[in-house]
């Protein structure tokens, strides 16, 4: 009973994280127009590091071990460097709805890396629900007629792969280091390397950016880069990486909804229908059996 309750809390925390992440692309689309990809993609980490340092000092957290440090580098490369920078660059030329559909492949990437890095073995039921969800977003993409892949598309696909690895590694490490500590130390590791490139790309004109751009940037730094990961990694650790990762199927449709609200991008009946299909795939897959290697033959 206690295990079941822990898994439910994990799923709830995962949902909170996904909702927060769903505002990331819309916020990036707004901020990148005024600050550029480098400042938005890397600068958010520098701002987040200030908050993280204060939290670590107040809580008197111990330094990670050498083994944990290696895993933190992987998390840092994906969640702190690769994903923010690649998506910021892509959002300079692509609409949020475009990026949202491609990022829908993230649950499969996360589950795949979970098998390699965390020793989880998703069942056939899990994979069926994953395939159904993936097909839904592929059909959605084909319907919108995105055409040939652009360099920005390749950047988004690269972001999916590197973040999938980061999620799986971070979810595993969170079980021993702590959920929020994972992203906190990953930010601390990366921030010093970002200071010079961000400084070189800062201009005086950025001071005159509108309030919406500044609010978007602050959201990316405080919520998307830190607080959302606290909820997300807690969910992965408590509910299981493969199972909780399926909640990400909701993310593209939440992104499209937020894009419609804040960016006036259109939302169609077909989008709603595809969202329903994806939601049912999540409901179907969240109760699928997931076991550890060596515990099930």
mmCIF file of C-alpha atoms in Angstrom:
data_model
loop_
_atom_site.group_PDB
_atom_site.id
_atom_site.type_symbol
_atom_site.label_atom_id
_atom_site.label_comp_id
_atom_site.label_asym_id
_atom_site.label_seq_id
_atom_site.Cartn_x
_atom_site.Cartn_y
_atom_site.Cartn_z
ATOM 1 C CA UNK A 1 0.000 0.000 0.000
ATOM 2 C CA UNK A 2 2.856 2.341 0.892
ATOM 3 C CA UNK A 3 4.618 1.559 -2.392
ATOM 4 C CA UNK A 4 1.430 2.260 -4.349
ATOM 5 C CA UNK A 5 1.012 5.612 -2.595
ATOM 6 C CA UNK A 6 4.643 6.500 -3.324
ATOM 7 C CA UNK A 7 4.124 5.745 -7.010
ATOM 8 C CA UNK A 8 0.996 7.935 -7.117
ATOM 9 C CA UNK A 9 2.897 10.819 -5.516
ATOM 10 C CA UNK A 10 5.651 10.236 -8.061
ATOM 11 C CA UNK A 11 3.157 10.468 -10.928
ATOM 12 C CA UNK A 12 1.687 13.676 -9.466
ATOM 13 C CA UNK A 13 5.125 15.283 -9.122
ATOM 14 C CA UNK A 14 5.923 14.193 -12.662
ATOM 15 C CA UNK A 15 2.746 15.913 -13.872
ATOM 16 C CA UNK A 16 3.694 19.142 -12.074
ATOM 17 C CA UNK A 17 7.097 19.000 -13.726
ATOM 18 C CA UNK A 18 5.586 18.428 -17.167
ATOM 19 C CA UNK A 19 3.197 21.375 -16.777
ATOM 20 C CA UNK A 20 6.111 23.608 -15.839
ATOM 21 C CA UNK A 21 8.214 22.294 -18.738
ATOM 22 C CA UNK A 22 5.299 22.858 -21.116
ATOM 23 C CA UNK A 23 5.740 26.598 -20.682
ATOM 24 C CA UNK A 24 9.430 26.362 -21.572
ATOM 25 C CA UNK A 25 9.120 26.556 -25.376
ATOM 26 C CA UNK A 26 6.548 29.397 -25.327
ATOM 27 C CA UNK A 27 8.720 31.330 -22.857
ATOM 28 C CA UNK A 28 11.805 30.604 -24.956
ATOM 29 C CA UNK A 29 10.045 31.775 -28.130
ATOM 30 C CA UNK A 30 9.260 35.107 -26.446
ATOM 31 C CA UNK A 31 12.651 35.625 -24.781
ATOM 32 C CA UNK A 32 14.878 34.544 -27.666
ATOM 33 C CA UNK A 33 13.494 37.287 -29.933
ATOM 34 C CA UNK A 34 15.052 39.935 -27.681
ATOM 35 C CA UNK A 35 17.988 38.191 -25.995
ATOM 36 C CA UNK A 36 19.203 35.661 -28.579
ATOM 37 C CA UNK A 37 19.805 31.911 -28.297
ATOM 38 C CA UNK A 38 23.061 32.052 -26.338
ATOM 39 C CA UNK A 39 21.832 34.392 -23.604
ATOM 40 C CA UNK A 40 18.511 32.569 -23.283
ATOM 41 C CA UNK A 41 19.973 29.064 -23.560
ATOM 42 C CA UNK A 42 22.981 29.531 -21.279
ATOM 43 C CA UNK A 43 22.193 32.689 -19.339
ATOM 44 C CA UNK A 44 19.286 31.032 -17.573
ATOM 45 C CA UNK A 45 21.759 28.666 -15.917
ATOM 46 C CA UNK A 46 23.870 31.522 -14.556
ATOM 47 C CA UNK A 47 20.787 33.125 -12.984
ATOM 48 C CA UNK A 48 19.581 29.760 -11.655
ATOM 49 C CA UNK A 49 23.010 29.084 -10.129
ATOM 50 C CA UNK A 50 22.597 32.069 -7.791
ATOM 51 C CA UNK A 51 19.410 30.558 -6.350
ATOM 52 C CA UNK A 52 20.987 27.102 -6.219
ATOM 53 C CA UNK A 53 24.086 28.295 -4.347
ATOM 54 C CA UNK A 54 21.922 29.954 -1.694
ATOM 55 C CA UNK A 55 19.855 26.789 -1.230
ATOM 56 C CA UNK A 56 22.924 24.542 -1.023
ATOM 57 C CA UNK A 57 24.578 26.809 1.551
ATOM 58 C CA UNK A 58 21.460 27.149 3.702
ATOM 59 C CA UNK A 59 20.901 23.390 3.705
ATOM 60 C CA UNK A 60 24.635 22.656 4.164
ATOM 61 C CA UNK A 61 24.573 19.976 1.481
ATOM 62 C CA UNK A 62 27.561 17.652 1.185
ATOM 63 C CA UNK A 63 29.606 17.549 -1.997
ATOM 64 C CA UNK A 64 28.782 14.688 -4.403
ATOM 65 C CA UNK A 65 31.159 11.729 -4.551
ATOM 66 C CA UNK A 66 33.490 11.188 -7.510
ATOM 67 C CA UNK A 67 31.145 8.504 -8.890
ATOM 68 C CA UNK A 68 28.132 10.770 -8.516
ATOM 69 C CA UNK A 69 30.050 13.603 -10.163
ATOM 70 C CA UNK A 70 30.394 11.552 -13.356
ATOM 71 C CA UNK A 71 26.627 11.081 -13.530
ATOM 72 C CA UNK A 72 26.087 14.776 -12.788
ATOM 73 C CA UNK A 73 28.235 15.680 -15.794
ATOM 74 C CA UNK A 74 25.857 13.645 -17.997
ATOM 75 C CA UNK A 75 22.851 15.414 -16.476
ATOM 76 C CA UNK A 76 24.562 18.758 -16.925
ATOM 77 C CA UNK A 77 25.390 18.141 -20.575
ATOM 78 C CA UNK A 78 21.766 17.290 -21.322
ATOM 79 C CA UNK A 79 19.505 19.285 -19.019
ATOM 80 C CA UNK A 80 21.716 22.341 -18.502
ATOM 81 C CA UNK A 81 23.690 22.720 -21.733
ATOM 82 C CA UNK A 82 22.344 20.725 -24.676
ATOM 83 C CA UNK A 83 18.584 21.028 -24.323
ATOM 84 C CA UNK A 84 18.342 24.744 -23.421
ATOM 85 C CA UNK A 85 20.837 25.804 -26.101
ATOM 86 C CA UNK A 86 19.452 23.627 -28.904
ATOM 87 C CA UNK A 87 15.814 24.518 -28.231
ATOM 88 C CA UNK A 88 16.643 28.230 -27.923
ATOM 89 C CA UNK A 89 18.360 28.120 -31.298
ATOM 90 C CA UNK A 90 15.475 26.188 -32.866
ATOM 91 C CA UNK A 91 12.849 28.572 -31.473
ATOM 92 C CA UNK A 92 14.438 31.451 -33.374
ATOM 93 C CA UNK A 93 12.940 30.029 -36.574
ATOM 94 C CA UNK A 94 10.247 27.477 -35.642
ATOM 95 C CA UNK A 95 6.767 27.932 -34.093
ATOM 96 C CA UNK A 96 6.136 26.378 -30.695
ATOM 97 C CA UNK A 97 3.632 23.867 -32.140
ATOM 98 C CA UNK A 98 6.350 22.555 -34.453
ATOM 99 C CA UNK A 99 8.811 22.062 -31.618
ATOM 100 C CA UNK A 100 6.153 20.601 -29.334
ATOM 101 C CA UNK A 101 5.393 17.747 -31.735
ATOM 102 C CA UNK A 102 9.048 16.771 -32.124
ATOM 103 C CA UNK A 103 9.679 16.900 -28.378
ATOM 104 C CA UNK A 104 6.850 14.380 -27.999
ATOM 105 C CA UNK A 105 9.412 11.712 -28.868
ATOM 106 C CA UNK A 106 11.150 12.414 -25.548
ATOM 107 C CA UNK A 107 9.323 9.678 -23.544
ATOM 108 C CA UNK A 108 10.655 6.971 -25.863
ATOM 109 C CA UNK A 109 14.171 8.353 -25.612
ATOM 110 C CA UNK A 110 13.907 8.482 -21.818
ATOM 111 C CA UNK A 111 12.526 4.938 -21.560
ATOM 112 C CA UNK A 112 15.208 3.623 -23.898
ATOM 113 C CA UNK A 113 18.019 5.152 -21.866
ATOM 114 C CA UNK A 114 16.309 3.965 -18.661
ATOM 115 C CA UNK A 115 16.849 0.399 -19.812
ATOM 116 C CA UNK A 116 20.539 1.048 -20.374
ATOM 117 C CA UNK A 117 21.296 3.284 -17.396
ATOM 118 C CA UNK A 118 18.780 2.429 -14.640
ATOM 119 C CA UNK A 119 18.182 -1.268 -15.229
ATOM 120 C CA UNK A 120 14.427 -0.949 -15.795
ATOM 121 C CA UNK A 121 12.631 -3.330 -18.146
ATOM 122 C CA UNK A 122 9.314 -1.959 -19.496
ATOM 123 C CA UNK A 123 6.673 -4.559 -20.288
ATOM 124 C CA UNK A 124 4.987 -5.184 -23.648
ATOM 125 C CA UNK A 125 1.971 -3.194 -22.436
ATOM 126 C CA UNK A 126 4.247 -0.244 -21.757
ATOM 127 C CA UNK A 127 5.779 -0.374 -25.231
ATOM 128 C CA UNK A 128 2.377 -0.687 -26.895
ATOM 129 C CA UNK A 129 1.177 2.466 -25.147
ATOM 130 C CA UNK A 130 4.427 4.215 -26.060
ATOM 131 C CA UNK A 131 4.041 3.287 -29.726
ATOM 132 C CA UNK A 132 0.423 4.446 -29.769
ATOM 133 C CA UNK A 133 1.411 7.780 -28.259
ATOM 134 C CA UNK A 134 4.315 8.195 -30.674
ATOM 135 C CA UNK A 135 2.155 7.345 -33.699
ATOM 136 C CA UNK A 136 -0.361 9.949 -32.579
ATOM 137 C CA UNK A 137 2.210 12.728 -32.610
ATOM 138 C CA UNK A 138 3.711 11.491 -35.901
ATOM 139 C CA UNK A 139 0.266 11.594 -37.541
ATOM 140 C CA UNK A 140 -0.239 15.034 -36.066
ATOM 141 C CA UNK A 141 3.077 16.210 -37.531
ATOM 142 C CA UNK A 142 2.223 14.774 -40.958
ATOM 143 C CA UNK A 143 -1.175 16.458 -40.895
ATOM 144 C CA UNK A 144 0.387 19.845 -40.232
ATOM 145 C CA UNK A 145 2.703 19.272 -43.206
ATOM 146 C CA UNK A 146 5.969 20.373 -41.735
ATOM 147 C CA UNK A 147 7.784 19.201 -44.900
ATOM 148 C CA UNK A 148 11.483 18.403 -45.009
ATOM 149 C CA UNK A 149 13.648 18.512 -41.913
ATOM 150 C CA UNK A 150 15.459 21.797 -41.344
ATOM 151 C CA UNK A 151 18.601 22.314 -39.291
ATOM 152 C CA UNK A 152 16.348 23.527 -36.487
ATOM 153 C CA UNK A 153 14.477 20.210 -36.667
ATOM 154 C CA UNK A 154 17.752 18.332 -36.311
ATOM 155 C CA UNK A 155 18.595 20.516 -33.314
ATOM 156 C CA UNK A 156 15.304 19.556 -31.669
ATOM 157 C CA UNK A 157 15.862 15.859 -32.342
ATOM 158 C CA UNK A 158 19.342 16.177 -30.859
ATOM 159 C CA UNK A 159 17.794 17.894 -27.845
ATOM 160 C CA UNK A 160 15.385 14.959 -27.432
ATOM 161 C CA UNK A 161 18.198 12.397 -27.446
ATOM 162 C CA UNK A 162 20.503 14.235 -25.059
ATOM 163 C CA UNK A 163 17.683 15.148 -22.660
ATOM 164 C CA UNK A 164 16.380 11.557 -22.682
ATOM 165 C CA UNK A 165 19.778 10.383 -21.475
ATOM 166 C CA UNK A 166 19.879 13.187 -18.919
ATOM 167 C CA UNK A 167 16.423 12.297 -17.560
ATOM 168 C CA UNK A 168 17.289 8.624 -17.205
ATOM 169 C CA UNK A 169 20.640 9.336 -15.551
ATOM 170 C CA UNK A 170 19.181 12.002 -13.297
ATOM 171 C CA UNK A 171 16.252 9.828 -12.251
ATOM 172 C CA UNK A 172 18.604 7.052 -11.244
ATOM 173 C CA UNK A 173 20.974 9.383 -9.387
ATOM 174 C CA UNK A 174 18.084 11.107 -7.582
ATOM 175 C CA UNK A 175 17.398 7.892 -5.654
ATOM 176 C CA UNK A 176 20.695 8.256 -3.777
ATOM 177 C CA UNK A 177 21.626 11.943 -4.037
ATOM 178 C CA UNK A 178 18.159 13.479 -3.753
ATOM 179 C CA UNK A 179 15.865 14.838 -6.442
ATOM 180 C CA UNK A 180 16.523 18.569 -6.377
ATOM 181 C CA UNK A 181 20.182 18.019 -5.523
ATOM 182 C CA UNK A 182 20.724 16.388 -8.927
ATOM 183 C CA UNK A 183 19.780 19.420 -10.995
ATOM 184 C CA UNK A 184 21.279 21.781 -8.399
ATOM 185 C CA UNK A 185 24.762 20.257 -8.642
ATOM 186 C CA UNK A 186 24.406 19.927 -12.434
ATOM 187 C CA UNK A 187 23.781 23.679 -12.605
ATOM 188 C CA UNK A 188 26.764 24.419 -10.371
ATOM 189 C CA UNK A 189 29.013 22.286 -12.583
ATOM 190 C CA UNK A 190 27.960 24.026 -15.803
ATOM 191 C CA UNK A 191 27.443 27.677 -14.777
ATOM 192 C CA UNK A 192 31.128 28.751 -14.632
ATOM 193 C CA UNK A 193 31.670 27.639 -18.242
ATOM 194 C CA UNK A 194 28.728 29.738 -19.448
ATOM 195 C CA UNK A 195 29.799 33.107 -18.031
ATOM 196 C CA UNK A 196 32.157 34.111 -20.870
ATOM 197 C CA UNK A 197 29.928 33.180 -23.859
ATOM 198 C CA UNK A 198 26.911 34.827 -22.231
ATOM 199 C CA UNK A 199 28.884 37.990 -21.402
ATOM 200 C CA UNK A 200 30.123 38.242 -24.994
ATOM 201 C CA UNK A 201 26.550 38.098 -26.306
ATOM 202 C CA UNK A 202 24.997 40.633 -23.931
ATOM 203 C CA UNK A 203 24.173 44.000 -25.519
ATOM 204 C CA UNK A 204 22.844 47.283 -24.223
ATOM 205 C CA UNK A 205 19.711 46.918 -26.330
ATOM 206 C CA UNK A 206 18.624 43.982 -24.189
ATOM 207 C CA UNK A 207 17.970 46.381 -21.308
ATOM 208 C CA UNK A 208 15.108 47.835 -23.339
ATOM 209 C CA UNK A 209 13.387 44.465 -23.881
ATOM 210 C CA UNK A 210 9.681 44.455 -22.927
ATOM 211 C CA UNK A 211 8.428 43.128 -19.602
ATOM 212 C CA UNK A 212 7.090 39.938 -21.234
ATOM 213 C CA UNK A 213 10.594 39.075 -22.431
ATOM 214 C CA UNK A 214 12.100 39.599 -18.965
ATOM 215 C CA UNK A 215 9.332 37.599 -17.266
ATOM 216 C CA UNK A 216 9.868 34.789 -19.775
ATOM 217 C CA UNK A 217 13.609 34.776 -19.163
ATOM 218 C CA UNK A 218 13.183 34.764 -15.371
ATOM 219 C CA UNK A 219 10.675 31.914 -15.683
ATOM 220 C CA UNK A 220 13.184 29.920 -17.738
ATOM 221 C CA UNK A 221 15.934 30.549 -15.181
ATOM 222 C CA UNK A 222 14.009 29.924 -11.959
ATOM 223 C CA UNK A 223 11.291 27.441 -12.934
ATOM 224 C CA UNK A 224 12.303 25.668 -16.151
ATOM 225 C CA UNK A 225 15.961 25.349 -15.184
ATOM 226 C CA UNK A 226 15.552 24.463 -11.504
ATOM 227 C CA UNK A 227 12.173 24.183 -9.768
ATOM 228 C CA UNK A 228 10.534 22.128 -12.536
ATOM 229 C CA UNK A 229 13.429 19.664 -12.413
ATOM 230 C CA UNK A 230 12.992 19.326 -8.652
ATOM 231 C CA UNK A 231 9.438 18.099 -9.204
ATOM 232 C CA UNK A 232 10.387 16.027 -12.249
ATOM 233 C CA UNK A 233 13.337 14.144 -10.755
ATOM 234 C CA UNK A 234 11.368 13.555 -7.547
ATOM 235 C CA UNK A 235 8.639 11.989 -9.668
ATOM 236 C CA UNK A 236 11.115 9.815 -11.588
ATOM 237 C CA UNK A 237 12.716 8.588 -8.368
ATOM 238 C CA UNK A 238 9.422 7.813 -6.604
ATOM 239 C CA UNK A 239 7.284 6.532 -9.477
ATOM 240 C CA UNK A 240 9.866 4.827 -11.708
ATOM 241 C CA UNK A 241 11.643 6.335 -14.710
ATOM 242 C CA UNK A 242 9.835 4.459 -17.486
ATOM 243 C CA UNK A 243 6.354 4.850 -16.010
ATOM 244 C CA UNK A 244 6.570 8.525 -15.041
ATOM 245 C CA UNK A 245 8.246 9.363 -18.349
ATOM 246 C CA UNK A 246 4.969 8.540 -20.131
ATOM 247 C CA UNK A 247 3.374 11.668 -18.660
ATOM 248 C CA UNK A 248 5.585 13.537 -21.110
ATOM 249 C CA UNK A 249 3.104 12.534 -23.848
ATOM 250 C CA UNK A 250 0.876 15.305 -22.494
ATOM 251 C CA UNK A 251 3.632 17.872 -22.895
ATOM 252 C CA UNK A 252 3.329 18.708 -26.615
ATOM 253 C CA UNK A 253 -0.387 19.379 -26.299
ATOM 254 C CA UNK A 254 0.072 21.463 -23.179
ATOM 255 C CA UNK A 255 2.740 23.416 -25.057
ATOM 256 C CA UNK A 256 0.373 24.000 -27.970
ATOM 257 C CA UNK A 257 -2.331 25.164 -25.570
ATOM 258 C CA UNK A 258 0.038 27.611 -23.883
ATOM 259 C CA UNK A 259 1.250 28.753 -27.310
ATOM 260 C CA UNK A 260 -2.351 29.517 -28.243
ATOM 261 C CA UNK A 261 -2.884 31.442 -24.998
ATOM 262 C CA UNK A 262 0.344 33.435 -24.933
ATOM 263 C CA UNK A 263 1.487 33.537 -28.575
ATOM 264 C CA UNK A 264 -1.858 33.451 -30.397
ATOM 265 C CA UNK A 265 -0.911 30.293 -32.311
ATOM 266 C CA UNK A 266 -3.955 28.477 -33.688
ATOM 267 C CA UNK A 267 -5.332 25.288 -32.148
ATOM 268 C CA UNK A 268 -7.508 22.940 -34.215
ATOM 269 C CA UNK A 269 -10.047 20.193 -33.537
ATOM 270 C CA UNK A 270 -7.540 17.671 -34.884
ATOM 271 C CA UNK A 271 -5.066 18.817 -32.228
ATOM 272 C CA UNK A 272 -7.668 18.130 -29.543
ATOM 273 C CA UNK A 273 -8.437 14.673 -30.991
ATOM 274 C CA UNK A 274 -4.761 13.743 -31.032
ATOM 275 C CA UNK A 275 -4.448 14.987 -27.459
ATOM 276 C CA UNK A 276 -7.248 12.625 -26.436
ATOM 277 C CA UNK A 277 -5.462 9.677 -28.072
ATOM 278 C CA UNK A 278 -2.249 10.533 -26.260
ATOM 279 C CA UNK A 279 -3.996 10.963 -22.920
ATOM 280 C CA UNK A 280 -5.547 7.499 -23.238
ATOM 281 C CA UNK A 281 -2.157 6.015 -24.111
ATOM 282 C CA UNK A 282 -0.771 7.533 -20.901
ATOM 283 C CA UNK A 283 -3.673 6.155 -18.838
ATOM 284 C CA UNK A 284 -3.151 2.748 -20.437
ATOM 285 C CA UNK A 285 0.614 2.730 -19.939
ATOM 286 C CA UNK A 286 0.980 4.218 -16.473
ATOM 287 C CA UNK A 287 -0.146 0.967 -14.848
ATOM 288 C CA UNK A 288 2.096 -1.214 -17.024
ATOM 289 C CA UNK A 289 4.506 -3.490 -15.214
ATOM 290 C CA UNK A 290 8.090 -2.221 -14.955
ATOM 291 C CA UNK A 291 10.671 -4.438 -13.275
ATOM 292 C CA UNK A 292 14.384 -4.288 -12.521
ATOM 293 C CA UNK A 293 16.816 -6.423 -14.445
ATOM 294 C CA UNK A 294 17.731 -9.490 -12.459
ATOM 295 C CA UNK A 295 14.447 -9.478 -10.546
ATOM 296 C CA UNK A 296 12.324 -10.837 -13.346
ATOM 297 C CA UNK A 297 13.046 -13.527 -15.900
#
